[in-house]
Coordinates of C-alpha atoms and ligand atoms in Angstrom, one line a residue:
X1 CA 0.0 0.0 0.0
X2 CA 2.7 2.3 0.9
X3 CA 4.7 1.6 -2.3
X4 CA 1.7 2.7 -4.1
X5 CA 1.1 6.0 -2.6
X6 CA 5.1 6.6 -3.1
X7 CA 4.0 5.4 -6.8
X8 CA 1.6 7.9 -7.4
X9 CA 3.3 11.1 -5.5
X10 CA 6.0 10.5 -7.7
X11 CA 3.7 10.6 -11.0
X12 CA 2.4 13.4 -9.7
X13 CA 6.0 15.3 -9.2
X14 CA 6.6 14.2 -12.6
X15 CA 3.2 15.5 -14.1
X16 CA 3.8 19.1 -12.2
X17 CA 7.5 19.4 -13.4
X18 CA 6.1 18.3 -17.2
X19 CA 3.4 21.2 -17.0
X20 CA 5.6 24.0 -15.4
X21 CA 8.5 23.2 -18.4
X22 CA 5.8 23.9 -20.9
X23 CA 3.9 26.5 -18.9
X24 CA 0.8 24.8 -17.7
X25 CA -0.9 24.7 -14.6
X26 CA -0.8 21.2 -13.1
X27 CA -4.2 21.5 -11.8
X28 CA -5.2 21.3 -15.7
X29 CA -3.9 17.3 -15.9
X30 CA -5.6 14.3 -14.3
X31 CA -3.7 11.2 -13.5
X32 CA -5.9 8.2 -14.4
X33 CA -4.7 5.6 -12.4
X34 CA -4.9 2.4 -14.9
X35 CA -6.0 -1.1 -12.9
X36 CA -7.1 -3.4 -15.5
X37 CA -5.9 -7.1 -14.0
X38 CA -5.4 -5.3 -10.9
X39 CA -7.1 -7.3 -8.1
X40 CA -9.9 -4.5 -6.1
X41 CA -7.6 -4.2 -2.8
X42 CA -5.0 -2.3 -5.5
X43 CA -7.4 0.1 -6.3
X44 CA -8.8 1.0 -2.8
X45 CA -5.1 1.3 -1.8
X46 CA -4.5 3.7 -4.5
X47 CA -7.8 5.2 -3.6
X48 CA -6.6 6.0 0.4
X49 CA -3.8 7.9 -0.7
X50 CA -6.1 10.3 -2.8
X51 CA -6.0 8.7 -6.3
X52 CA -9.5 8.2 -6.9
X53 CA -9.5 8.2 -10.7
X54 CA -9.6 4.7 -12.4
X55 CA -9.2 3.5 -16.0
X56 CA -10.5 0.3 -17.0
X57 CA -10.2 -1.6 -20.3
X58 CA -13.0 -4.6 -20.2
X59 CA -16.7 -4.0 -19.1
X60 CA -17.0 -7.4 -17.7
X61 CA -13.7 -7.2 -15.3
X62 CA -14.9 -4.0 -13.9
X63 CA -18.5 -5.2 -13.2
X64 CA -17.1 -8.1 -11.6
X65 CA -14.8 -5.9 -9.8
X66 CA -16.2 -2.7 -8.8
X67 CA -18.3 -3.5 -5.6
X68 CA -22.2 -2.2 -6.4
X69 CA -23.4 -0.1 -4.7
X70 CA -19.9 1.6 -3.6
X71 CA -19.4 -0.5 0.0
X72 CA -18.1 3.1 1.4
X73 CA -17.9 6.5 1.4
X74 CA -14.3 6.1 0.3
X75 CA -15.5 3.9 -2.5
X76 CA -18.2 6.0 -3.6
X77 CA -16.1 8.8 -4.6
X78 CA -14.2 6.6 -6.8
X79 CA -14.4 7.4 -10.4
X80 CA -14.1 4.9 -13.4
X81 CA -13.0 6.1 -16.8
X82 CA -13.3 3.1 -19.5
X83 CA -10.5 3.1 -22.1
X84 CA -10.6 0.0 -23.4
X85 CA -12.0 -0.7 -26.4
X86 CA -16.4 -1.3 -26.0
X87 CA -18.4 -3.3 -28.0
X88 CA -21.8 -2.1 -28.4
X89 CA -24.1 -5.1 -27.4
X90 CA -22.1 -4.2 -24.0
X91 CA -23.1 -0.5 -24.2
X92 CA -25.6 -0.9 -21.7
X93 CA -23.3 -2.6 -19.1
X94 CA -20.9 0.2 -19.5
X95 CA -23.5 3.6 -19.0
X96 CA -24.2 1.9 -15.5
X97 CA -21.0 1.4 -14.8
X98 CA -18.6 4.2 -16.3
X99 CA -18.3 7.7 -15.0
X100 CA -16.9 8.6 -18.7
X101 CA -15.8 6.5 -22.0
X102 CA -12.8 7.5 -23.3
X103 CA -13.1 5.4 -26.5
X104 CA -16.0 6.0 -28.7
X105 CA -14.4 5.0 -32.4
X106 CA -18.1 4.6 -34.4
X107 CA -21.5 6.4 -34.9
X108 CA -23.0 2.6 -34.4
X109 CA -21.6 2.4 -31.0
X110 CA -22.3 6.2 -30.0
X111 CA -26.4 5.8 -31.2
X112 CA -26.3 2.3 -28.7
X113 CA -25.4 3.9 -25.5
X114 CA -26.9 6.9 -26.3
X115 CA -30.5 4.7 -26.4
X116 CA -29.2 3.0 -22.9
X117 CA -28.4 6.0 -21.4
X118 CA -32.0 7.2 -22.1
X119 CA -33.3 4.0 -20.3
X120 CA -30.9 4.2 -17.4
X121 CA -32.1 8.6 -17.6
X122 CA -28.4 9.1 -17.1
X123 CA -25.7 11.7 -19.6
X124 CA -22.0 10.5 -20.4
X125 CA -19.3 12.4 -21.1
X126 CA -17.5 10.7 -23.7
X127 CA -14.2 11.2 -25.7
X128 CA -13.6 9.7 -29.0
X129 CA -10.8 7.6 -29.5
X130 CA -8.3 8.8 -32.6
X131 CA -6.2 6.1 -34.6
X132 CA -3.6 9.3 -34.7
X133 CA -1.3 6.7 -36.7
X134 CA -3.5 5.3 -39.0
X135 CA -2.8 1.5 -37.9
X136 CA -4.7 -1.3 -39.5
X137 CA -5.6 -2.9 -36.4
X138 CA -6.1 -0.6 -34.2
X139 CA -9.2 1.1 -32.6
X140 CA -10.1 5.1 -32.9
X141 CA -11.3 6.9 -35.6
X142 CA -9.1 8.2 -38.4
X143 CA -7.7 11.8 -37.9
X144 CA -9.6 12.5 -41.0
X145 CA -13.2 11.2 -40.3
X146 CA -13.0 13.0 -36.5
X147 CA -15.2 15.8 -37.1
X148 CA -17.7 14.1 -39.1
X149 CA -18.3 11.6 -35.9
X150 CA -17.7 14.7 -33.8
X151 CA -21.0 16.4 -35.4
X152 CA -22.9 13.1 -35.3
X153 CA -22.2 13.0 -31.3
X154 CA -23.4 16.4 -31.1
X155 CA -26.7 15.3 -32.1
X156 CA -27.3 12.4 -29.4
X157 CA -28.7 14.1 -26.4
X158 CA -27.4 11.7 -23.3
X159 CA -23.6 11.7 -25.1
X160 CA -21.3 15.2 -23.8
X161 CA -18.4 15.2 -26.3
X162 CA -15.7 16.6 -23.6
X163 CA -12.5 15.8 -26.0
X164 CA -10.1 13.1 -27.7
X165 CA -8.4 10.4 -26.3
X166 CA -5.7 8.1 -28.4
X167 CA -3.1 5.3 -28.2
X168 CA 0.1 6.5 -30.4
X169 CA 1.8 4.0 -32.2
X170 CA 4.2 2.1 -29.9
X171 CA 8.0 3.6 -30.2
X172 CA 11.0 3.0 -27.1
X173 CA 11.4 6.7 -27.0
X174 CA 8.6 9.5 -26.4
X175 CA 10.7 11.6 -28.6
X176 CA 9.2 9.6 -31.6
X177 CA 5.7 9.6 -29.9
X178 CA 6.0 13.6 -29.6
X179 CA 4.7 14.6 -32.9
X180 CA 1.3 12.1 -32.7
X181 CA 0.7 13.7 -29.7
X182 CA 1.1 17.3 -31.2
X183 CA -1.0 16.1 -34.1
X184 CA -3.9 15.4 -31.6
X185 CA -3.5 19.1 -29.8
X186 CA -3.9 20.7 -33.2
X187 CA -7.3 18.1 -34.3
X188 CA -8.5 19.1 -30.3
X189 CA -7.9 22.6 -31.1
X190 CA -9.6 22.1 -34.6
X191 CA -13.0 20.5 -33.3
X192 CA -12.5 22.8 -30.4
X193 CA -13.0 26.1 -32.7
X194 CA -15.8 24.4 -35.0
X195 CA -17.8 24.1 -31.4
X196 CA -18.2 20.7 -31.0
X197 CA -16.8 19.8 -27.5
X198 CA -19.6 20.4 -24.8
X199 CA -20.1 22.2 -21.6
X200 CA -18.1 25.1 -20.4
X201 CA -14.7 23.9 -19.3
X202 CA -11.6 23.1 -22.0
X203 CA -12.3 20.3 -24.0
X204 CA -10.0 17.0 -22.6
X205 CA -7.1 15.1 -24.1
X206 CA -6.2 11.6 -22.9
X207 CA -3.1 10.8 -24.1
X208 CA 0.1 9.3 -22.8
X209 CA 0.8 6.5 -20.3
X210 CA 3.9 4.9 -17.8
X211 CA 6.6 6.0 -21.1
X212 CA 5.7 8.6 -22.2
X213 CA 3.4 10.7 -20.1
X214 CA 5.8 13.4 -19.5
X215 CA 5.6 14.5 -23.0
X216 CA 2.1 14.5 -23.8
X217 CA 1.9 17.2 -20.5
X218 CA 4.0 19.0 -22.5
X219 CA 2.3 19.1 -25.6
X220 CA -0.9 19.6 -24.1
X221 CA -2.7 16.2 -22.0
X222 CA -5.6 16.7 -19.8
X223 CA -5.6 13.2 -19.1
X224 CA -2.7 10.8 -18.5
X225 CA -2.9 7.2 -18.3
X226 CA -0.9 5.6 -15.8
X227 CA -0.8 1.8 -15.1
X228 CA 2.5 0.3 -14.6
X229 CA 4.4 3.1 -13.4
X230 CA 1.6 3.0 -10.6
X231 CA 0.9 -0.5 -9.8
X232 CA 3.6 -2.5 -11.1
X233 CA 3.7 -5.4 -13.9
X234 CA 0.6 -6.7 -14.9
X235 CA 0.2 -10.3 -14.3
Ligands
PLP301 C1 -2.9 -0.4 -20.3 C2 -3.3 0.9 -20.9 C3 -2.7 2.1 -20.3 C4 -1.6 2.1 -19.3 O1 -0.4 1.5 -19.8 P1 0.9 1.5 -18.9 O2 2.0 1.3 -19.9 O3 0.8 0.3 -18.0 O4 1.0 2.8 -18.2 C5 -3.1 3.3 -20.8 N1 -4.0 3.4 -21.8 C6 -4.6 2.3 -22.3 C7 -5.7 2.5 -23.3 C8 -4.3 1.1 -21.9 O5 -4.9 0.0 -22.4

């Protein structure tokens, strides 16, 4: 337990140092502590030393994992963010669950938990995911088709469009990573000036994780995603 906090103040440390060399305020970036095949004692450990943000990848592991209702008051301010990628026969699953989904990639997937959101009487905020390299396999929507998807959100009344989220293409060295993040700032700032992020605040950008967080602060992360620099190897 006491590893993790140490964990997580020195994410932190590095997340303020990343946002004062680039002349941010570190109150603008969110660590999202990533637990996916991390057992529940993990997270409420990470949760008693203030880190109450989550990311999760599968539906069915956080259902199974997140105790309903919250067991505490401890546990009911703990936040879930999923990032992984969501099918939409488990759309439903996920609005109960989730406190935001980070990885809407499709106007099918969008229109499904927009009409389970409706049942449950509950709004989402919702990013959509960017395939900011153009990979074959890989989830996200082209760079290109952003907008278009973008405008279709706009039109689904339970769905809030607060911002991008993305997965570079893998590389050893952030420096190689740099310019997809900077790509993603300038398509954020894009969709940003056409109006299409909602509510009053900056729109949000999840991007980076344990390699290369540092530099997607600098070039502009609202959101970091942080597993194994937190929590150790994943099993
Ligand atoms: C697993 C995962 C992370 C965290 O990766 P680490 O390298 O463990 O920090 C971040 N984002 C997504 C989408 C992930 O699947």
């Amino acid at each position: 337990m006491e590893a993790i906090c140490e964990a997580i103040q020195a994410i932190q440390a590095r997340i303020e140092a990343a946002a004062r060399r680039a002349g941010r305020n570190p109150e603008d970036i969110r660590l999202v502590a990533v637990s996916k095949r991390m057992a529940w004692p993990r997270l409420l450990a990470a949760a008693s030393c203030g880190q109450l943000l989550f990311g999760e990848n599968y539906v069915q592991e956080a259902a199974t994992k997140i105790p309903r209702p919250p067991a505490s008051a401890l546990e009911a301010r703990m936040q879930y963010h999923l990032i992984g990628h969501l099918q939409s026969n488990k759309a439903g699953l996920a609005a109960q669950l989730f406190d935001c989904i980070e990885t809407i990639d499709r106007l099918k997937l969008a229109r499904a938990l927009d009409s389970q959101l409706a049942r449950l009487g509950k709004v989402m905020p919702v990013l959509i995911q960017v395939n900011i390299g153009g990979e074959g396999q890989k989830s996200g929507v082209l760079c290109g088709d952003a907008r278009r998807l973008a405008e279709e959100i706009a039109t689904l009344p339970r769905l809030r469009l607060r911002g991008l989220m993305t997965i570079p293409p893998y590389a050893d060295d952030p420096e190689l990573t740099r310019p997809f993040f900077r790509q993603m700032r300038q398509l954020l700032e894009e969709l940003a000036g056409l109006g299409l992020f909602a509510g009053d605040q900056p729109p949000e950008l999840s991007m980076g994780m344990s390699a290369d967080f540092e530099a997607a602060v600098e070039e502009g992360a609202t959101l970091v995603r942080v597993g194994t620099a937190i929590f150790g190897e994943r099993s």
